[in-house]
PDB file of C-alpha atoms in Angstrom:
ATOM      1  CA  MET A 119      -6.597 -19.633  10.219  1.00 50.00           C
ATOM      2  CA  ARG A 120      -3.005 -20.646  10.191  1.00 60.00           C
ATOM      3  CA  GLN A 121      -0.172 -18.399   9.117  1.00 58.00           C
ATOM      4  CA  LYS A 122       0.328 -20.488   5.963  1.00 62.00           C
ATOM      5  CA  ASP A 123      -3.242 -19.584   4.946  1.00 89.00           C
ATOM      6  CA  THR A 124      -2.470 -15.907   5.554  1.00 89.00           C
ATOM      7  CA  GLU A 125       0.599 -16.122   3.340  1.00 90.00           C
ATOM      8  CA  GLN A 126      -1.466 -17.602   0.495  1.00 93.00           C
ATOM      9  CA  GLU A 127      -4.236 -15.027   0.932  1.00 94.00           C
ATOM     10  CA  PHE A 128      -1.606 -12.276   0.899  1.00 93.00           C
ATOM     11  CA  LYS A 129      -0.091 -13.709  -2.291  1.00 95.00           C
ATOM     12  CA  ASP A 130      -3.539 -13.907  -3.896  1.00 96.00           C
ATOM     13  CA  ILE A 131      -4.216 -10.227  -3.160  1.00 97.00           C
ATOM     14  CA  LEU A 132      -0.768  -9.254  -4.447  1.00 97.00           C
ATOM     15  CA  ALA A 133      -1.437 -11.222  -7.640  1.00 97.00           C
ATOM     16  CA  GLU A 134      -4.717  -9.327  -8.103  1.00 98.00           C
ATOM     17  CA  CYS A 135      -2.902  -6.019  -7.518  1.00 98.00           C
ATOM     18  CA  ARG A 136      -0.099  -6.985  -9.881  1.00 98.00           C
ATOM     19  CA  SER A 137      -2.554  -7.820 -12.647  1.00 98.00           C
ATOM     20  CA  LEU A 138      -4.243  -4.434 -12.305  1.00 98.00           C
ATOM     21  CA  PHE A 139      -0.868  -2.656 -12.139  1.00 98.00           C
ATOM     22  CA  GLU A 140       0.290  -4.417 -15.310  1.00 98.00           C
ATOM     23  CA  LYS A 141      -2.897  -3.440 -17.166  1.00 98.00           C
ATOM     24  CA  LYS A 142      -2.569   0.185 -16.085  1.00 97.00           C
ATOM     25  CA  LEU A 143       1.106   0.107 -17.054  1.00 97.00           C
ATOM     26  CA  HIS A 144      -0.013  -0.962 -20.532  1.00 96.00           C
ATOM     27  CA  ASP A 145      -2.561   1.857 -20.722  1.00 97.00           C
ATOM     28  CA  TYR A 146      -0.560   4.691 -19.134  1.00 97.00           C
ATOM     29  CA  GLY A 147       3.060   3.585 -19.206  1.00 96.00           C
ATOM     30  CA  ALA A 148       5.143   4.385 -16.143  1.00 97.00           C
ATOM     31  CA  SER A 149       3.559   7.851 -15.882  1.00 97.00           C
ATOM     32  CA  TRP A 150       3.808   7.561 -12.094  1.00 97.00           C
ATOM     33  CA  ARG A 151       7.571   8.072 -12.391  1.00 97.00           C
ATOM     34  CA  ILE A 152       6.979  11.845 -12.429  1.00 97.00           C
ATOM     35  CA  LEU A 153       5.351  11.836  -8.978  1.00 96.00           C
ATOM     36  CA  ARG A 154       7.399  13.621  -6.359  1.00 93.00           C
ATOM     37  CA  PRO A 155       7.293  12.044  -2.864  1.00 90.00           C
ATOM     38  CA  SER A 156       4.824  14.584  -1.457  1.00 93.00           C
ATOM     39  CA  SER A 157       2.436  14.088  -4.394  1.00 95.00           C
ATOM     40  CA  LEU A 158       2.556  10.323  -3.961  1.00 95.00           C
ATOM     41  CA  THR A 159       1.850  10.717  -0.255  1.00 96.00           C
ATOM     42  CA  ASP A 160      -1.129  12.918  -1.105  1.00 96.00           C
ATOM     43  CA  GLN A 161      -2.425  10.320  -3.593  1.00 97.00           C
ATOM     44  CA  LEU A 162      -2.257   7.668  -0.872  1.00 97.00           C
ATOM     45  CA  PHE A 163      -3.977  10.109   1.501  1.00 97.00           C
ATOM     46  CA  ILE A 164      -6.836  10.693  -0.972  1.00 96.00           C
ATOM     47  CA  LYS A 165      -7.442   6.947  -1.262  1.00 97.00           C
ATOM     48  CA  ALA A 166      -7.366   6.399   2.519  1.00 98.00           C
ATOM     49  CA  LYS A 167      -9.658   9.401   3.162  1.00 97.00           C
ATOM     50  CA  ARG A 168     -12.134   8.027   0.619  1.00 96.00           C
ATOM     51  CA  ILE A 169     -12.176   4.700   2.449  1.00 96.00           C
ATOM     52  CA  ARG A 170     -12.815   6.478   5.744  1.00 96.00           C
ATOM     53  CA  SER A 171     -15.557   8.580   4.154  1.00 95.00           C
ATOM     54  CA  LEU A 172     -17.266   5.478   2.762  1.00 95.00           C
ATOM     55  CA  GLU A 173     -16.944   3.687   6.096  1.00 94.00           C
ATOM     56  CA  THR A 174     -18.562   6.648   7.832  1.00 94.00           C
ATOM     57  CA  LYS A 175     -21.255   7.531   5.281  1.00 90.00           C
ATOM     58  CA  GLN A 176     -21.858   3.947   4.138  1.00 85.00           C
ATOM     59  CA  VAL A 177     -22.901   5.276   0.732  1.00 78.00           C
ATOM     60  CA  SER A 178     -20.839   5.751  -2.424  1.00 77.00           C
ATOM     61  CA  MET A 179     -21.965   8.426  -4.853  1.00 73.00           C
ATOM     62  CA  VAL A 180     -19.645   7.182  -7.622  1.00 78.00           C
ATOM     63  CA  GLY A 181     -20.444   3.495  -7.317  1.00 73.00           C
ATOM     64  CA  GLU A 182     -17.010   2.238  -6.307  1.00 80.00           C
ATOM     65  CA  GLY A 183     -16.545   0.532  -2.986  1.00 89.00           C
ATOM     66  CA  ILE A 184     -13.908   0.283  -0.322  1.00 95.00           C
ATOM     67  CA  ARG A 185     -12.042  -2.793  -1.540  1.00 96.00           C
ATOM     68  CA  PRO A 186     -10.836  -1.162  -4.795  1.00 96.00           C
ATOM     69  CA  GLU A 187      -9.385   1.660  -2.713  1.00 97.00           C
ATOM     70  CA  PHE A 188      -7.434  -0.842  -0.588  1.00 98.00           C
ATOM     71  CA  ILE A 189      -6.121  -2.316  -3.849  1.00 98.00           C
ATOM     72  CA  ALA A 190      -5.110   1.183  -4.989  1.00 97.00           C
ATOM     73  CA  LEU A 191      -3.322   1.783  -1.679  1.00 98.00           C
ATOM     74  CA  ILE A 192      -1.322  -1.403  -2.197  1.00 98.00           C
ATOM     75  CA  ASN A 193      -0.284  -0.421  -5.705  1.00 98.00           C
ATOM     76  CA  TYR A 194       0.495   3.196  -4.829  1.00 98.00           C
ATOM     77  CA  GLY A 195       2.405   1.986  -1.757  1.00 98.00           C
ATOM     78  CA  ILE A 196       4.558  -0.199  -3.994  1.00 98.00           C
ATOM     79  CA  VAL A 197       5.025   2.727  -6.385  1.00 98.00           C
ATOM     80  CA  GLY A 198       6.075   4.810  -3.374  1.00 97.00           C
ATOM     81  CA  LEU A 199       8.745   2.293  -2.430  1.00 97.00           C
ATOM     82  CA  ILE A 200      10.040   2.284  -5.998  1.00 97.00           C
ATOM     83  CA  GLN A 201      10.111   6.082  -6.066  1.00 97.00           C
ATOM     84  CA  LEU A 202      12.009   6.207  -2.772  1.00 95.00           C
ATOM     85  CA  ASP A 203      14.699   4.022  -4.318  1.00 95.00           C
ATOM     86  CA  LYS A 204      14.851   5.636  -7.753  1.00 96.00           C
ATOM     87  CA  GLY A 205      13.789   9.208  -7.088  1.00 95.00           C
ATOM     88  CA  PHE A 206      11.273  10.933  -9.320  1.00 96.00           C
ATOM     89  CA  ALA A 207      11.857  11.647 -13.004  1.00 97.00           C
ATOM     90  CA  ASP A 208      10.773  14.435 -15.329  1.00 96.00           C
ATOM     91  CA  HIS A 209       9.263  11.858 -17.674  1.00 95.00           C
ATOM     92  CA  PRO A 210       8.688   8.108 -17.631  1.00 95.00           C
ATOM     93  CA  ASP A 211      12.144   6.591 -17.825  1.00 96.00           C
ATOM     94  CA  ILE A 212      11.673   2.845 -17.377  1.00 96.00           C
ATOM     95  CA  THR A 213      10.278   0.132 -19.594  1.00 96.00           C
ATOM     96  CA  PRO A 214       7.217  -1.885 -18.625  1.00 96.00           C
ATOM     97  CA  ALA A 215       9.488  -4.886 -17.991  1.00 97.00           C
ATOM     98  CA  GLU A 216      11.680  -2.831 -15.639  1.00 97.00           C
ATOM     99  CA  ALA A 217       8.598  -1.468 -13.877  1.00 98.00           C
ATOM    100  CA  MET A 218       7.205  -4.967 -13.366  1.00 98.00           C
ATOM    101  CA  ALA A 219      10.532  -6.261 -12.028  1.00 98.00           C
ATOM    102  CA  LEU A 220      10.660  -3.388  -9.522  1.00 98.00           C
ATOM    103  CA  TYR A 221       7.004  -4.012  -8.618  1.00 98.00           C
ATOM    104  CA  ASP A 222       7.688  -7.701  -7.977  1.00 98.00           C
ATOM    105  CA  GLN A 223      10.723  -6.884  -5.831  1.00 98.00           C
ATOM    106  CA  LYS A 224       8.777  -4.485  -3.600  1.00 98.00           C
ATOM    107  CA  ALA A 225       5.730  -6.768  -3.403  1.00 97.00           C
ATOM    108  CA  ASN A 226       7.987  -9.611  -2.292  1.00 96.00           C
ATOM    109  CA  GLU A 227       9.584  -7.390   0.366  1.00 96.00           C
ATOM    110  CA  ALA A 228       6.094  -6.546   1.673  1.00 95.00           C
ATOM    111  CA  LEU A 229       5.203 -10.247   1.802  1.00 94.00           C
ATOM    112  CA  GLU A 230       8.387 -11.069   3.691  1.00 93.00           C
ATOM    113  CA  LEU A 231       7.757  -8.294   6.217  1.00 92.00           C
ATOM    114  CA  MET A 232       4.152  -9.397   6.728  1.00 91.00           C
ATOM    115  CA  THR A 233       5.309 -12.978   7.313  1.00 90.00           C
ATOM    116  CA  ARG A 234       7.768 -11.888  10.010  1.00 91.00           C
ATOM    117  CA  LYS A 235       5.328  -9.521  11.706  1.00 89.00           C
ATOM    118  CA  ASN A 236       2.432 -11.952  11.472  1.00 87.00           C
ATOM    119  CA  HIS A 237       4.555 -14.527  13.265  1.00 82.00           C
ATOM    120  CA  ASP A 238       5.301 -12.101  16.083  1.00 87.00           C
ATOM    121  CA  TYR A 239       1.755 -10.694  16.315  1.00 86.00           C
ATOM    122  CA  ASP A 240       0.122 -14.130  15.984  1.00 85.00           C
ATOM    123  CA  GLU A 241      -2.554 -13.260  13.412  1.00 87.00           C
ATOM    124  CA  ALA A 242      -3.894 -10.354  15.505  1.00 91.00           C
ATOM    125  CA  TRP A 243      -5.036  -8.589  12.322  1.00 91.00           C
ATOM    126  CA  ARG A 244      -7.795 -11.159  11.880  1.00 89.00           C
ATOM    127  CA  ASP A 245      -9.556  -9.918  15.028  1.00 90.00           C
ATOM    128  CA  MET A 246      -9.292  -6.251  14.058  1.00 93.00           C
ATOM    129  CA  ARG A 247     -11.974  -4.164  12.383  1.00 94.00           C
ATOM    130  CA  THR A 248     -11.305  -3.005   8.829  1.00 95.00           C
ATOM    131  CA  THR A 249     -12.002   0.532  10.034  1.00 96.00           C
ATOM    132  CA  SER A 250      -8.922   0.221  12.242  1.00 96.00           C
ATOM    133  CA  TYR A 251      -6.790  -0.573   9.187  1.00 97.00           C
ATOM    134  CA  THR A 252      -8.056   2.657   7.645  1.00 97.00           C
ATOM    135  CA  ASP A 253      -7.213   4.676  10.753  1.00 97.00           C
ATOM    136  CA  PHE A 254      -3.768   3.082  10.999  1.00 97.00           C
ATOM    137  CA  ILE A 255      -3.110   3.856   7.327  1.00 98.00           C
ATOM    138  CA  LEU A 256      -4.147   7.478   7.839  1.00 98.00           C
ATOM    139  CA  THR A 257      -1.872   7.664  10.888  1.00 97.00           C
ATOM    140  CA  LYS A 258       1.032   6.261   8.870  1.00 97.00           C
ATOM    141  CA  LEU A 259       0.365   8.849   6.156  1.00 97.00           C
ATOM    142  CA  GLN A 260       0.369  11.647   8.715  1.00 97.00           C
ATOM    143  CA  ARG A 261       3.726  10.354   9.928  1.00 96.00           C
ATOM    144  CA  VAL A 262       5.047  10.295   6.363  1.00 97.00           C
ATOM    145  CA  LYS A 263       3.936  13.904   5.875  1.00 96.00           C
ATOM    146  CA  GLU A 264       5.756  14.906   9.052  1.00 96.00           C
ATOM    147  CA  ILE A 265       8.908  13.070   7.965  1.00 96.00           C
ATOM    148  CA  GLU A 266       8.728  14.711   4.542  1.00 95.00           C
ATOM    149  CA  ASP A 267       8.310  18.114   6.197  1.00 94.00           C
ATOM    150  CA  ILE A 268      11.537  17.609   8.176  1.00 94.00           C
ATOM    151  CA  ASN A 269      13.340  16.248   5.102  1.00 91.00           C
ATOM    152  CA  GLY A 270      13.697  12.782   6.619  1.00 89.00           C
ATOM    153  CA  ALA A 271      15.720  13.986   9.614  1.00 88.00           C
ATOM    154  CA  THR A 272      14.075  11.698  12.161  1.00 89.00           C
ATOM    155  CA  LEU A 273      15.586  11.171  15.595  1.00 89.00           C
ATOM    156  CA  VAL A 274      14.212   7.771  16.572  1.00 92.00           C
ATOM    157  CA  SER A 275      11.475   6.903  14.085  1.00 90.00           C
ATOM    158  CA  GLU A 276      11.338   4.538  11.161  1.00 90.00           C
ATOM    159  CA  GLY A 277      11.604   6.128   7.752  1.00 92.00           C
ATOM    160  CA  ILE A 278       9.072   6.670   5.013  1.00 95.00           C
ATOM    161  CA  ASP A 279       9.770   3.243   3.523  1.00 95.00           C
ATOM    162  CA  ALA A 280       8.718   1.450   6.725  1.00 95.00           C
ATOM    163  CA  ASN A 281       5.498   3.448   6.812  1.00 96.00           C
ATOM    164  CA  TYR A 282       4.750   2.613   3.163  1.00 97.00           C
ATOM    165  CA  MET A 283       5.343  -1.070   3.940  1.00 96.00           C
ATOM    166  CA  ASP A 284       2.900  -0.913   6.841  1.00 96.00           C
ATOM    167  CA  ILE A 285       0.332   0.846   4.627  1.00 97.00           C
ATOM    168  CA  ILE A 286       0.655  -1.922   2.039  1.00 97.00           C
ATOM    169  CA  ASN A 287       0.244  -4.617   4.679  1.00 96.00           C
ATOM    170  CA  TYR A 288      -2.797  -3.009   6.337  1.00 97.00           C
ATOM    171  CA  ALA A 289      -4.371  -2.500   2.912  1.00 98.00           C
ATOM    172  CA  VAL A 290      -3.780  -6.171   2.036  1.00 97.00           C
ATOM    173  CA  PHE A 291      -5.466  -7.189   5.283  1.00 96.00           C
ATOM    174  CA  GLY A 292      -8.412  -4.940   4.418  1.00 97.00           C
ATOM    175  CA  ALA A 293      -8.656  -6.424   0.929  1.00 97.00           C
ATOM    176  CA  ILE A 294      -8.512  -9.956   2.367  1.00 96.00           C
ATOM    177  CA  LYS A 295     -11.301  -9.228   4.828  1.00 95.00           C
ATOM    178  CA  LEU A 296     -13.480  -7.606   2.150  1.00 95.00           C
ATOM    179  CA  ALA A 297     -12.955 -10.388  -0.431  1.00 86.00           C
TER     180      ALA A 297
END
């Protein structure tokens, strides 16, 4: 595969995620605006732990597979980036159009980051196991929890936003591989 193919595959996954996000926005509004950072991190953690559980047990008792959880991680990761910028609210405070514009902005930033990193890493993700994406996502979430616990006062580490971006990108790779 060439990097141009990866960019198109990434865009295709983001389009799938965007469509689902837009439908849920219709059904629930921007209810996610009330999520505090720690709650959002825990929601991402639940999704990643479910993927790991399914990878280990290889059986789903509720009939949903791993790929939908990668899609959820992408969407919640984008929500996390939005929340980092806007802060949480006591009630939904943005219109669906505003939510979609913010979604598109963050999705585009994730695509741009993946393009730069994929150039430097030379498509290494293609030779990785999807279980490694899960472990890397869980590691990133543990880092986010630690950063939250010290109120963002890191000494040398990237911030929460960089970890959310990496979670989105690993989840996209997982969704691509499981397509």
